[in-house]
Short mmCIF file of C-alpha atoms in Angstrom, two decimals:
data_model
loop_
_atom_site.label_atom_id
_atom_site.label_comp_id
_atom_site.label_asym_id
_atom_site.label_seq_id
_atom_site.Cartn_x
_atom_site.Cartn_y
_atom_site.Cartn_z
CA UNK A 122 17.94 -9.44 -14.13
CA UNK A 123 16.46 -10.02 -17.52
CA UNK A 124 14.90 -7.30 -19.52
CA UNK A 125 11.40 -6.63 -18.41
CA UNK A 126 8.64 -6.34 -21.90
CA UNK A 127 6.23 -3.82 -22.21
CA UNK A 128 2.90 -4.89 -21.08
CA UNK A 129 1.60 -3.67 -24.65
CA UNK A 130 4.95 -5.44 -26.35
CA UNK A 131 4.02 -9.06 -24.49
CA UNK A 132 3.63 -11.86 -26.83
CA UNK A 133 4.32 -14.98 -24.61
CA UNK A 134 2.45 -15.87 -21.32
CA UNK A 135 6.57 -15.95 -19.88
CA UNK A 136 6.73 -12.17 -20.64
CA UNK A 137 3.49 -11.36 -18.98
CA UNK A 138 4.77 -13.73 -15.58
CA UNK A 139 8.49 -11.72 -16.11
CA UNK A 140 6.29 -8.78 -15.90
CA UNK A 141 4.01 -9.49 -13.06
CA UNK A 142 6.63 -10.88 -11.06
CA UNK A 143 9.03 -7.61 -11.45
CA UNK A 144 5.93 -5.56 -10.53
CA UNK A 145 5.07 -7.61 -6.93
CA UNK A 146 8.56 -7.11 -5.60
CA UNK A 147 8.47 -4.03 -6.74
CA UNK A 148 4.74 -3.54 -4.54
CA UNK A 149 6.37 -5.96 -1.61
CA UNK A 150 9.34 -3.07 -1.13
CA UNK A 151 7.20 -0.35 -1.28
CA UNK A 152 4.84 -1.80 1.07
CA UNK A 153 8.07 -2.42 3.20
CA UNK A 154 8.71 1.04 3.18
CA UNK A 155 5.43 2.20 3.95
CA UNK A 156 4.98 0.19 6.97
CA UNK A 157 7.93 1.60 8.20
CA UNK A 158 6.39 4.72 8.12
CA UNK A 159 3.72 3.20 9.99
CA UNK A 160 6.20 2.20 12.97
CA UNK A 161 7.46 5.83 12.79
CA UNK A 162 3.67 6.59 13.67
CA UNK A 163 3.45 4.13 16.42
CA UNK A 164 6.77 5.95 18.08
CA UNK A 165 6.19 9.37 17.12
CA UNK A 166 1.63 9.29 18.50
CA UNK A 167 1.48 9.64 22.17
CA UNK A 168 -2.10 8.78 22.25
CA UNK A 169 -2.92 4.97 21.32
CA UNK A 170 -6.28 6.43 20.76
CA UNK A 171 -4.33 8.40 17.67
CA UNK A 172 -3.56 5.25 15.73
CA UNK A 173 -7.00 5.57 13.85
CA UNK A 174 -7.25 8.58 11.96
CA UNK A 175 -10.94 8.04 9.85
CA UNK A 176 -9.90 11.70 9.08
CA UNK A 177 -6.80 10.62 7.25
CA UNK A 178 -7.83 7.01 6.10
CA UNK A 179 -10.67 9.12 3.99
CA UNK A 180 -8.01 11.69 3.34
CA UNK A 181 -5.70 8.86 1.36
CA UNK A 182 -8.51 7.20 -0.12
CA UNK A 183 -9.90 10.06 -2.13
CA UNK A 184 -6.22 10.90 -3.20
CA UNK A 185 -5.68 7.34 -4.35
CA UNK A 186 -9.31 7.49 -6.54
CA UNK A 187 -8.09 10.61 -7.93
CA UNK A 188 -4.85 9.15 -9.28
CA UNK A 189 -6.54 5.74 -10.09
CA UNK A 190 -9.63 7.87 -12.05
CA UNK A 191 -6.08 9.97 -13.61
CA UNK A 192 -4.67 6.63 -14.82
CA UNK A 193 -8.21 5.11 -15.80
CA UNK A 194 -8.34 1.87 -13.36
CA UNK A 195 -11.65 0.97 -11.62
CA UNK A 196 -11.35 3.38 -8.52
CA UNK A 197 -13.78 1.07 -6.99
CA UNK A 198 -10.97 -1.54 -6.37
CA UNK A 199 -9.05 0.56 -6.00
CA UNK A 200 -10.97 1.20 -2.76
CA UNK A 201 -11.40 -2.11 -1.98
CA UNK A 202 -7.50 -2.71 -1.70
CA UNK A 203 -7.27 0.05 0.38
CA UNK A 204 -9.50 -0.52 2.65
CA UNK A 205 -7.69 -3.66 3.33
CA UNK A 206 -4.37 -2.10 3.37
CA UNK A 207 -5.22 0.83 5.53
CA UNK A 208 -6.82 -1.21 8.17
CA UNK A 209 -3.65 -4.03 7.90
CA UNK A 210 -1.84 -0.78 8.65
CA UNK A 211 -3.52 0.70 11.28
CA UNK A 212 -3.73 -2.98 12.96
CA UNK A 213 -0.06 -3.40 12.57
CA UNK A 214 0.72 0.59 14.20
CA UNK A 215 -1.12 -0.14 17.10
CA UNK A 216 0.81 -3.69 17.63
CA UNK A 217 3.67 -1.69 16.95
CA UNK A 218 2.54 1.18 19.64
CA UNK A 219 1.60 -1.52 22.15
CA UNK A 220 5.04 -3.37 21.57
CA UNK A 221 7.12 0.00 22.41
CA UNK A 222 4.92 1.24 25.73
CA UNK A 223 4.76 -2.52 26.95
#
């Protein structure tokens, strides 16, 4: 792998790309990960009716504003991606949950 610049170091349009690029598959494993915890959910809840947590959906958006308002990025997309990536989640949980009690 080649050596990854600096955002603030980038002079070229190829180290910016290098740099974006390293960054998504970093995001794509992580997000691997973290849907894996959401199968753990969909084994571990006994109640389908458990999948959505509004309780806990709130719960990580207000801890990902507070880290996004810690690093100064614009909390309010921020939000937006959440949303979107909580309710992909809790969509793919209950196929999951379905899939194992079918």
């Amino acid at each position: 792998m080649s050596h990854i610049t600096d955002p603030a170091d980038c002079q070229t349009m190829t180290e910016v790309r290098e740099g974006v690029d390293d960054i998504d598959r970093r995001i794509v494993a992580l997000l691997h990960r973290r849907f894996g915890y959401m199968d753990a959910a969909a084994r571990i809840k006994t109640e389908r009716t458990a999948v959505r947590d509004e309780w806990r959906k709130a719960d990580v958006k207000a801890k990902v504003r507070e880290e996004g308002e810690r690093l100064g990025l614009d909390v309010d997309l921020l939000d937006r991606l959440y949303e979107d990536l909580i309710e992909t989640s809790i969509a793919h949980e209950l196929a999951r949950w379905d899939g194992i009690r079918a």
